Short mmCIF file of C-alpha atoms in Angstrom, two decimals:
data_model
loop_
_atom_site.label_atom_id
_atom_site.label_comp_id
_atom_site.label_asym_id
_atom_site.label_seq_id
_atom_site.Cartn_x
_atom_site.Cartn_y
_atom_site.Cartn_z
CA MET E 11 5.45 -38.80 -78.63
CA PRO E 12 5.66 -38.08 -82.58
CA GLU E 13 8.27 -35.64 -83.64
CA GLY E 14 6.91 -32.16 -84.28
CA THR E 15 4.10 -32.47 -81.71
CA TYR E 16 3.72 -29.64 -79.09
CA VAL E 17 2.44 -29.81 -75.57
CA PHE E 18 0.14 -27.01 -74.46
CA THR E 19 -0.50 -26.57 -70.78
CA GLU E 20 -3.96 -25.95 -69.54
CA LYS E 21 -2.87 -22.57 -68.18
CA LYS E 22 -1.41 -21.49 -71.56
CA ILE E 23 -4.65 -22.51 -73.29
CA ASP E 24 -6.67 -20.49 -70.65
CA TYR E 25 -4.42 -17.39 -71.29
CA ASP E 26 -5.01 -17.74 -75.19
CA LYS E 27 -8.75 -18.04 -74.54
CA PHE E 28 -8.76 -14.93 -72.33
CA TYR E 29 -6.93 -12.91 -74.93
CA LEU E 30 -9.40 -14.03 -77.69
CA ILE E 31 -12.20 -12.93 -75.32
CA TYR E 32 -10.41 -9.51 -74.86
CA CYS E 33 -10.12 -9.05 -78.64
CA ALA E 34 -13.68 -10.16 -79.46
CA TYR E 35 -15.20 -8.01 -76.72
CA ASN E 36 -13.34 -4.84 -77.66
CA SER E 37 -13.92 -5.26 -81.41
CA ILE E 38 -15.95 -2.55 -83.12
CA ASP E 39 -18.88 -4.81 -84.19
CA ASN E 40 -19.02 -6.89 -81.04
CA ARG E 41 -22.66 -7.95 -79.92
CA PHE E 42 -21.81 -10.33 -77.17
CA SER E 43 -21.46 -9.88 -73.48
CA ILE E 44 -18.57 -11.04 -71.33
CA GLU E 45 -20.71 -13.79 -69.70
CA TYR E 46 -21.57 -15.11 -73.16
CA LEU E 47 -17.99 -15.12 -74.49
CA CYS E 48 -16.62 -16.71 -71.32
CA ALA E 49 -19.39 -19.46 -71.43
CA PHE E 50 -18.50 -19.90 -75.23
CA PHE E 51 -14.82 -20.46 -74.47
CA GLY E 52 -15.43 -22.60 -71.36
CA VAL E 53 -13.67 -20.29 -68.81
CA SER E 54 -14.79 -18.59 -65.79
CA LYS E 55 -15.82 -14.91 -65.56
CA SER E 56 -13.64 -14.34 -62.47
CA GLY E 57 -10.62 -16.05 -64.20
CA TYR E 58 -10.94 -13.71 -67.15
CA TYR E 59 -11.04 -10.63 -64.93
CA ASN E 60 -7.96 -11.68 -62.98
CA TRP E 61 -6.16 -12.16 -66.28
CA LEU E 62 -7.40 -8.80 -67.49
CA ASN E 63 -6.04 -6.91 -64.46
CA ASN E 64 -2.60 -8.44 -64.89
CA PHE E 65 -2.65 -7.85 -68.62
CA LEU E 66 -3.51 -4.12 -68.27
CA HIS E 67 -0.99 -3.51 -65.55
CA LYS E 68 1.72 -5.18 -67.50
CA SER E 69 0.92 -3.07 -70.49
CA GLU E 70 1.06 0.10 -68.40
CA SER E 71 4.47 -1.10 -66.90
CA GLN E 72 5.82 -1.65 -70.34
CA ILE E 73 4.82 1.80 -71.47
CA LYS E 74 6.49 3.41 -68.46
CA THR E 75 9.67 1.43 -68.93
CA GLN E 76 9.86 2.34 -72.52
CA LYS E 77 9.31 6.12 -71.71
CA GLU E 78 12.05 5.77 -69.10
CA GLU E 79 14.45 4.29 -71.56
CA GLU E 80 13.77 6.92 -74.16
CA MET E 81 14.50 9.62 -71.48
CA ILE E 82 17.79 7.90 -70.54
CA MET E 83 18.73 7.61 -74.21
CA GLU E 84 18.24 11.32 -74.62
CA MET E 85 20.51 11.99 -71.58
CA PHE E 86 23.14 9.68 -73.15
CA ARG E 87 22.98 11.70 -76.32
CA LEU E 88 23.33 15.06 -74.47
CA THR E 89 26.36 13.58 -72.60
CA ILE E 90 28.10 12.35 -75.80
CA HIS E 91 27.33 15.91 -77.25
CA LYS E 92 28.91 17.54 -74.20
CA LEU E 93 32.07 15.27 -74.14
CA GLY E 94 32.57 14.89 -77.94
CA HIS E 95 32.98 11.15 -77.70
CA VAL E 96 31.26 8.11 -76.37
CA PRO E 97 32.43 7.44 -72.76
CA GLY E 98 32.16 4.16 -70.82
CA LYS E 99 29.27 2.95 -68.63
CA ARG E 100 30.68 4.36 -65.32
CA THR E 101 31.24 7.78 -66.88
CA PHE E 102 27.68 7.71 -68.12
CA LYS E 103 26.54 6.88 -64.52
CA SER E 104 28.43 9.84 -63.10
CA PHE E 105 27.22 12.33 -65.78
CA LEU E 106 23.53 11.30 -65.26
CA GLU E 107 23.81 11.59 -61.49
CA ARG E 108 25.51 15.01 -61.64
CA ASP E 109 24.00 16.83 -64.67
CA PHE E 110 20.44 15.32 -64.53
CA ASN E 111 20.05 14.29 -60.89
CA TYR E 112 19.16 10.83 -62.19
CA GLN E 113 20.17 7.76 -60.31
CA ILE E 114 21.17 4.79 -62.43
CA SER E 115 23.19 1.55 -62.00
CA VAL E 116 26.21 0.69 -64.10
CA SER E 117 24.51 -2.49 -65.53
CA THR E 118 21.57 -0.38 -66.69
CA CYS E 119 24.00 1.96 -68.45
CA ALA E 120 25.56 -1.01 -70.19
CA ARG E 121 22.15 -2.36 -71.25
CA ILE E 122 21.05 0.97 -72.74
CA MET E 123 24.35 1.33 -74.51
CA ARG E 124 23.69 -2.02 -76.14
CA LYS E 125 20.28 -1.00 -77.02
CA MET E 126 21.52 2.28 -78.67
CA HIS E 127 24.28 0.16 -80.55
CA ILE E 128 27.05 2.34 -79.20
CA THR E 129 30.41 1.24 -77.63
CA ALA E 130 32.83 3.28 -75.63
CA THR E 131 35.73 4.84 -77.48
CA LEU E 132 38.82 3.01 -75.94
CA PRO E 133 42.47 3.96 -76.17
CA HIS E 134 44.81 2.04 -78.14
CA LYS E 135 46.69 -0.98 -76.33
CA ASP E 136 49.98 0.13 -74.84
CA ALA E 137 52.53 -1.25 -77.32
CA TYR E 138 55.31 -1.40 -74.62
CA LYS E 139 53.33 -3.23 -71.99
CA GLY E 140 55.15 -6.48 -71.06
CA GLN E 141 58.15 -5.57 -73.20
CA ALA E 142 59.98 -3.40 -70.69
CA THR E 143 63.84 -3.44 -70.46
CA TYR E 144 65.91 -2.30 -67.47
CA ASN E 145 69.18 -0.90 -66.94
CA HIS E 146 71.47 -1.89 -64.01
CA VAL E 147 70.24 -0.81 -60.60
CA CYS E 148 73.32 1.28 -59.97
CA ALA E 149 73.22 3.06 -63.31
CA THR E 150 69.69 4.17 -63.19
CA HIS E 151 67.93 7.20 -61.47
CA GLN E 152 65.84 6.55 -58.29
CA ASN E 153 62.26 5.63 -58.73
CA PHE E 154 60.80 7.09 -55.42
CA VAL E 155 57.22 6.83 -56.28
CA ASN E 156 57.32 3.09 -57.30
CA ARG E 157 53.66 3.12 -58.53
CA ASP E 158 52.31 4.31 -55.27
CA PHE E 159 50.31 7.12 -56.85
CA GLN E 160 47.59 7.66 -54.16
CA ILE E 161 49.59 9.01 -51.28
CA ALA E 162 47.87 12.44 -50.96
CA PRO E 163 46.83 15.52 -53.01
CA ARG E 164 49.76 17.51 -54.33
CA THR E 165 52.32 14.91 -53.30
CA VAL E 166 52.94 12.82 -56.43
CA ILE E 167 53.02 14.93 -59.63
CA LEU E 168 53.21 13.06 -62.90
CA THR E 169 54.57 14.51 -66.12
CA ASP E 170 55.16 13.39 -69.62
CA ILE E 171 55.07 14.58 -73.33
CA THR E 172 52.91 13.25 -76.11
CA TYR E 173 52.56 14.11 -79.79
CA LEU E 174 49.39 15.14 -81.58
CA TYR E 175 48.59 15.58 -85.31
CA TYR E 176 46.44 18.50 -86.64
CA GLY E 177 45.09 19.53 -89.98
CA LEU E 178 44.74 17.46 -93.02
CA LYS E 179 48.50 17.38 -93.68
CA ARG E 180 48.98 15.78 -90.24
CA GLN E 181 51.26 18.45 -88.85
CA LEU E 182 52.92 17.62 -85.55
CA CYS E 183 52.73 19.31 -82.14
CA TYR E 184 53.69 18.36 -78.72
CA LEU E 185 51.87 18.44 -75.52
CA CYS E 186 53.49 18.43 -71.98
CA THR E 187 51.37 18.17 -68.93
CA PHE E 188 51.87 18.00 -65.12
CA LYS E 189 49.10 16.04 -63.40
CA ASP E 190 48.31 15.32 -59.80
CA ALA E 191 48.26 11.56 -59.43
CA HIS E 192 45.72 11.63 -56.47
CA THR E 193 43.12 14.08 -57.72
CA CYS E 194 43.78 13.54 -61.47
CA GLU E 195 43.95 17.33 -62.07
CA ILE E 196 46.06 18.78 -64.85
CA LEU E 197 47.96 21.34 -62.95
CA GLY E 198 50.02 22.90 -65.79
CA PHE E 199 50.60 22.25 -69.48
CA ALA E 200 52.16 23.66 -72.51
CA VAL E 201 52.02 23.08 -76.37
CA SER E 202 54.76 23.54 -78.75
CA LYS E 203 56.03 22.54 -82.23
CA THR E 204 59.35 21.42 -80.77
CA MET E 205 59.96 18.79 -78.06
CA ASP E 206 62.76 20.35 -75.97
CA VAL E 207 63.45 21.62 -72.39
CA SER E 208 61.63 24.92 -73.01
CA LEU E 209 58.41 22.91 -73.50
CA ILE E 210 58.77 21.35 -69.99
CA LYS E 211 59.70 24.51 -68.46
CA ALA E 212 56.68 26.35 -69.88
CA ALA E 213 54.33 23.63 -68.56
CA TYR E 214 56.12 23.77 -65.23
CA ASP E 215 55.96 27.54 -64.93
CA ASN E 216 52.16 27.35 -65.71
CA MET E 217 51.67 24.93 -62.87
CA MET E 218 53.67 26.91 -60.42
CA LYS E 219 51.94 30.23 -61.31
CA VAL E 220 48.60 28.82 -60.21
CA HIS E 221 49.34 26.04 -57.64
CA LYS E 222 52.60 26.96 -56.03
CA ASN E 223 51.00 27.62 -52.67
CA GLU E 224 49.34 24.28 -52.63
CA PHE E 225 52.60 22.34 -52.32
CA LYS E 226 53.33 21.88 -48.54
CA LYS E 227 56.91 22.48 -47.44
CA ASP E 228 56.77 20.01 -44.65
CA VAL E 229 56.14 16.89 -46.78
CA ASN E 230 58.09 15.34 -49.61
CA VAL E 231 56.60 16.24 -53.06
CA TYR E 232 57.69 14.11 -55.94
CA ILE E 233 57.86 15.06 -59.72
CA HIS E 234 57.79 11.67 -61.46
CA HIS E 235 58.58 11.35 -65.18
CA ASP E 236 60.14 8.90 -67.66
CA CYS E 237 63.73 8.63 -68.92
CA GLY E 238 63.36 11.34 -71.58
CA SER E 239 66.52 13.47 -72.14
CA GLN E 240 64.49 16.60 -71.68
CA TYR E 241 63.54 15.65 -68.08
CA LEU E 242 67.01 14.32 -67.16
CA SER E 243 68.73 17.46 -68.31
CA THR E 244 70.76 19.39 -65.63
CA GLU E 245 68.63 22.50 -66.28
CA PHE E 246 65.37 20.73 -65.32
CA SER E 247 66.78 18.94 -62.37
CA GLU E 248 68.13 22.34 -60.93
CA ILE E 249 64.64 23.85 -61.29
CA LEU E 250 63.16 21.05 -59.16
CA LYS E 251 65.86 21.36 -56.55
CA ASP E 252 65.28 25.12 -56.25
CA ASN E 253 61.63 24.43 -55.43
CA ASP E 254 62.43 21.54 -52.95
CA PHE E 255 60.85 18.97 -55.21
CA ILE E 256 62.25 15.36 -55.38
CA GLN E 257 62.78 14.03 -58.76
CA SER E 258 61.53 10.48 -59.44
CA VAL E 259 62.19 8.59 -62.66
CA SER E 260 60.44 5.65 -64.18
CA ARG E 261 62.37 2.60 -65.18
CA ARG E 262 63.73 2.61 -68.68
CA GLY E 263 61.21 1.27 -71.34
CA ASN E 264 58.51 0.72 -68.58
CA SER E 265 55.45 2.83 -69.28
CA GLN E 266 53.53 1.19 -66.40
CA ASP E 267 55.63 3.17 -63.86
CA ASN E 268 53.81 6.31 -65.12
CA ALA E 269 50.42 4.55 -65.87
CA PRO E 270 48.08 7.28 -64.85
CA MET E 271 49.72 9.86 -67.16
CA GLU E 272 49.75 7.31 -70.06
CA SER E 273 46.05 6.57 -69.45
CA PHE E 274 45.32 10.37 -69.50
CA PHE E 275 47.00 10.76 -72.83
CA GLY E 276 44.97 7.91 -74.22
CA ARG E 277 41.79 9.35 -73.15
CA LEU E 278 42.78 12.87 -74.43
CA LYS E 279 43.36 11.41 -77.92
CA ILE E 280 40.14 9.66 -77.98
CA ALA E 281 38.40 12.96 -77.39
CA VAL E 282 40.38 15.32 -79.64
CA ILE E 283 42.40 13.34 -82.16
CA ASP E 284 39.64 13.20 -84.80
CA ILE E 285 38.62 16.86 -84.20
CA LEU E 286 42.29 18.13 -84.53
CA ILE E 287 42.18 16.93 -88.11
CA ARG E 288 39.74 19.70 -88.67
CA CYS E 289 42.15 22.43 -87.22
CA GLU E 290 44.14 23.77 -90.16
CA SER E 291 46.14 26.17 -88.01
CA TYR E 292 48.45 25.61 -85.04
CA ASP E 293 46.71 28.38 -82.94
CA LEU E 294 43.33 26.68 -83.52
CA ALA E 295 44.78 23.37 -82.47
CA CYS E 296 46.28 24.91 -79.30
CA GLN E 297 43.03 26.42 -78.46
CA LEU E 298 41.13 23.18 -78.86
CA ILE E 299 43.61 21.39 -76.64
CA THR E 300 43.41 24.24 -73.91
CA ASN E 301 39.54 23.96 -73.95
CA TYR E 302 39.63 20.25 -73.58
CA LEU E 303 42.03 20.36 -70.65
CA HIS E 304 39.74 23.08 -69.01
CA SER E 305 36.69 20.83 -69.53
CA TYR E 306 38.52 17.94 -68.17
CA ASN E 307 39.36 19.78 -64.88
CA TYR E 308 36.14 21.46 -64.27
CA GLU E 309 33.40 19.69 -66.20
CA GLN E 310 34.04 16.08 -66.66
CA TYR E 311 32.90 13.87 -63.86
CA GLN E 312 34.91 10.77 -62.95
CA TYR E 313 33.40 7.62 -61.48
CA ASN E 314 36.64 6.88 -59.58
CA LEU E 315 36.57 10.37 -57.97
CA GLY E 316 33.11 9.85 -56.30
CA GLY E 317 31.35 11.37 -59.34
CA LEU E 318 33.21 14.70 -58.95
CA THR E 319 35.39 16.55 -61.38
CA PRO E 320 39.21 16.53 -60.63
CA THR E 321 39.01 20.21 -59.32
CA GLU E 322 35.94 19.43 -57.17
CA PHE E 323 37.66 16.25 -55.78
CA TYR E 324 40.59 18.21 -54.73
CA ASP E 325 38.44 20.71 -52.90
CA TYR E 326 36.65 17.76 -51.26
CA CYS E 327 40.06 16.35 -50.14
CA VAL E 328 41.14 19.60 -48.62
CA THR E 329 37.88 20.76 -47.03
CA GLY E 330 35.84 17.56 -46.69
CA ILE E 331 32.94 19.20 -48.28
CA TYR E 332 31.26 17.27 -51.12
CA SER E 333 30.26 19.46 -54.01
CA LEU E 334 26.48 19.63 -54.34
CA THR E 335 23.89 21.81 -55.97
CA TYR E 336 21.76 22.05 -52.77
CA TYR E 337 22.67 21.68 -49.10
CA TYR E 338 19.55 20.83 -47.12
CA GLY E 339 17.53 22.84 -49.53
CA ILE E 340 19.77 25.82 -49.68
CA PRO E 341 21.31 26.54 -53.15
CA ALA E 342 25.09 26.35 -53.17
CA CYS E 343 25.21 29.79 -54.94
CA LYS E 344 23.97 31.47 -51.67
CA LEU E 345 26.75 29.93 -49.58
CA ASN E 346 30.43 30.70 -49.49
CA SER E 347 32.20 29.01 -52.33
CA ILE E 348 34.65 26.07 -51.43
CA LYS E 349 37.42 28.06 -53.12
CA SER E 350 36.96 30.92 -50.60
CA ILE E 351 37.18 28.55 -47.75
CA ILE E 352 40.43 27.07 -49.05
CA ASP E 353 41.90 30.56 -49.52
CA ALA E 354 40.72 31.60 -45.92
CA ARG E 355 42.46 28.45 -44.45
CA GLU E 356 45.61 29.09 -46.34
CA ARG E 357 45.82 32.71 -45.23
CA LYS E 358 45.31 31.66 -41.59
CA ALA E 359 48.06 28.94 -42.04
CA GLN E 360 50.29 31.54 -43.60
CA GLU E 361 49.71 33.92 -40.86
CA LYS E 362 50.61 31.29 -38.31
CA ARG E 363 53.67 30.34 -40.11
CA GLU E 364 54.93 33.93 -40.21
CA LYS E 365 54.12 34.48 -36.45
CA ILE E 366 56.25 31.30 -35.54
CA LYS E 367 59.05 32.46 -37.89
CA LYS E 368 59.12 35.83 -36.14
CA GLN E 369 59.13 34.29 -32.69
CA LEU E 370 62.13 31.98 -33.67
CA ALA E 371 63.92 34.98 -34.93
CA ILE E 372 63.29 37.05 -31.80
CA ARG E 373 64.52 34.09 -29.47
CA LYS E 374 67.53 33.60 -31.75
CA LEU E 375 68.50 37.28 -31.29
CA GLU E 376 67.98 37.28 -27.68
CA LYS E 377 69.97 34.03 -27.07
CA GLY E 378 72.58 34.60 -29.68
CA ASN E 379 74.81 31.68 -30.17
CA TYR E 380 75.00 30.76 -26.40
CA ILE E 381 73.07 28.07 -24.52
CA ASP E 382 72.15 27.76 -20.95
CA PRO E 383 73.86 24.47 -19.69
CA ILE E 384 71.86 24.41 -16.48
CA SER E 385 68.52 24.39 -18.26
CA ILE E 386 69.74 21.61 -20.61
CA VAL E 387 70.80 19.47 -17.73
CA GLU E 388 67.59 19.99 -15.91
CA ARG E 389 65.61 19.18 -19.02
CA ASP E 390 67.60 15.92 -19.49
CA GLU E 391 67.11 15.00 -15.92
CA LYS E 392 63.25 15.36 -16.26
CA ILE E 393 63.28 13.22 -19.38
CA ILE E 394 65.15 10.34 -17.65
CA ILE E 395 63.07 10.53 -14.43
CA LYS E 396 59.87 10.39 -16.52
CA GLN E 397 61.17 7.34 -18.40
CA LEU E 398 62.21 5.59 -15.15
CA ASN E 399 58.80 6.16 -13.55
CA ALA E 400 57.17 4.73 -16.59
CA LEU E 401 59.36 1.66 -16.54
CA ASN E 402 58.91 1.13 -12.69
CA GLU E 403 55.16 1.17 -13.24
CA GLU E 404 55.58 -1.53 -15.90
CA LYS E 405 57.82 -3.45 -13.53
CA CYS E 406 55.11 -3.57 -10.85
CA VAL E 407 52.51 -4.83 -13.21
CA ILE E 408 54.96 -7.47 -14.69
CA GLU E 409 55.96 -8.73 -11.19
CA LYS E 410 52.23 -9.29 -10.29
CA GLU E 411 51.69 -11.10 -13.52
CA ILE E 412 54.76 -13.32 -12.84
CA GLY E 413 53.45 -14.17 -9.34
CA LYS E 414 50.03 -15.03 -10.75
CA TYR E 415 51.47 -17.37 -13.40
CA LYS E 416 53.81 -19.07 -10.83
CA THR E 417 50.81 -19.78 -8.58
CA ILE E 418 48.87 -21.43 -11.48
CA LEU E 419 51.96 -23.40 -12.41
CA ASP E 420 52.09 -24.90 -8.93
CA GLU E 421 48.35 -25.73 -9.11
CA ILE E 422 48.99 -27.43 -12.56
CA GLN E 423 51.77 -29.58 -11.06
CA LYS E 424 49.39 -30.73 -8.29
CA ALA E 425 46.75 -31.60 -10.83
CA LYS E 426 49.35 -33.62 -12.73
CA ASP E 427 50.16 -35.61 -9.64
CA PHE E 428 46.51 -36.17 -8.94
CA ILE E 429 45.85 -37.55 -12.45
CA ASP E 430 49.01 -39.80 -12.26
CA LEU E 431 47.54 -41.46 -9.06
CA ALA E 432 43.84 -41.49 -10.16
CA ASP E 433 42.23 -44.87 -10.86
CA ASP E 434 40.46 -45.88 -14.23
CA LYS E 435 37.02 -44.64 -13.02
CA VAL E 436 38.20 -41.13 -12.32
CA ILE E 437 40.29 -41.06 -15.65
CA PHE E 438 36.97 -42.07 -17.50
CA ASN E 439 35.03 -39.38 -15.80
CA LEU E 440 37.57 -36.77 -16.74
CA THR E 441 37.12 -37.54 -20.47
CA ASN E 442 33.94 -35.36 -20.18
CA PRO E 443 35.06 -31.73 -19.57
CA ILE E 444 31.80 -31.23 -17.35
CA ASN E 445 33.08 -33.57 -14.61
CA TRP E 446 36.26 -31.59 -14.14
CA SER E 447 34.33 -29.20 -11.81
CA TYR E 448 33.72 -32.05 -9.30
CA TYR E 449 37.44 -32.36 -8.46
CA LYS E 450 39.13 -29.54 -6.44
CA GLU E 451 42.52 -30.73 -7.62
CA LEU E 452 41.57 -29.48 -11.08
CA ASN E 453 40.31 -26.07 -10.12
CA TYR E 454 43.22 -24.34 -11.67
CA VAL E 455 41.31 -24.22 -15.00
CA ASN E 456 39.29 -21.40 -13.72
CA SER E 457 42.29 -19.26 -13.32
CA MET E 458 43.27 -19.80 -16.97
CA ASN E 459 40.16 -18.26 -18.46
CA GLY E 460 41.27 -15.51 -21.00
CA LEU E 461 44.68 -17.05 -21.64
CA PHE E 462 43.50 -18.77 -24.86
#
């Protein structure tokens, strides 16, 4: 075939003829009927109408798709306006589902982002990743968390300090935060112009002021941080001991041991670092940071938290109630708030603890420092008898099993003797498992069902 020659299929030629008929018939100065045009182009009338139905349906579908994409783009613009930066595709998905009640896939979000020519604002690469140094194991503080961040709510609390610049002169301020590793909530924070122990204490006090009752006394709660001198100071360590917290320290130079905290600081800087340049005063910069952290806790939905905000996710972990606008058609505003349920449960638990505490105090006063030796011996006797009875029951079961297996073993020995004395014909028959049932000497196999 000569170069530059194109091959047109018969179907393609018919489609082109159908389109010419459509254009000619719908032109302003048309004087021909469909029958005449179909005959002129050498195609059937039924074939043209089949093509026309598909063509019109496709056009309507394209218009519908275009309108839907324009609607999604507007939702994206509103989400960007709300957050102040371009989030990732999963964050877009969560916001569209929660704010606009619109179901969308992650791949569709990625496609719309490409069509809008926008890319997610990403944090800078961790300069220390892969360059960690370590001290001797006997000369370092204990890392109790060991990157196991998802234990339970209010169990692993991460903390760190980061620096931020504000104003055109790039003035420096420091932010210290305490974050629940499980729910991603910022429990307490403080901003200061100096990076010292007082900054950490202020953030710690703010956390305890609001969330003190949420830390359970019967479980280990870890405060995890890096090797900064402010955190390793005796003053801060004593504060943690006074509140029964366990201090956990990352390895030296290893930011991955506190990865969720580093990740949060990266996202915070994405959102506010460019806006802080417009804040000429320190107070205005503090207000901007405070407003962002409030928005992060109460307004920003996270894909990894089931599309909930950090605060909503904590409520879900405690109550098992997923935050919705409507519950079976009833608006959430007409029902008791989730916060009131948490408070009621905490009050009930506190009353129970106080009641038990009083009962123990009364018993202590009644008994004093004396014990009843008779009651102790009787208690120990009951415990031992109970254990002996359990062991005797197990002994009976084991003896029955031993007898069963000994019987099967005897039958296996007889089967072995039978095979040793069998002729070639019998051996050949036994190569097929079906034939085993014809020899009573081999019936032991039925007793071994379930042992494999």
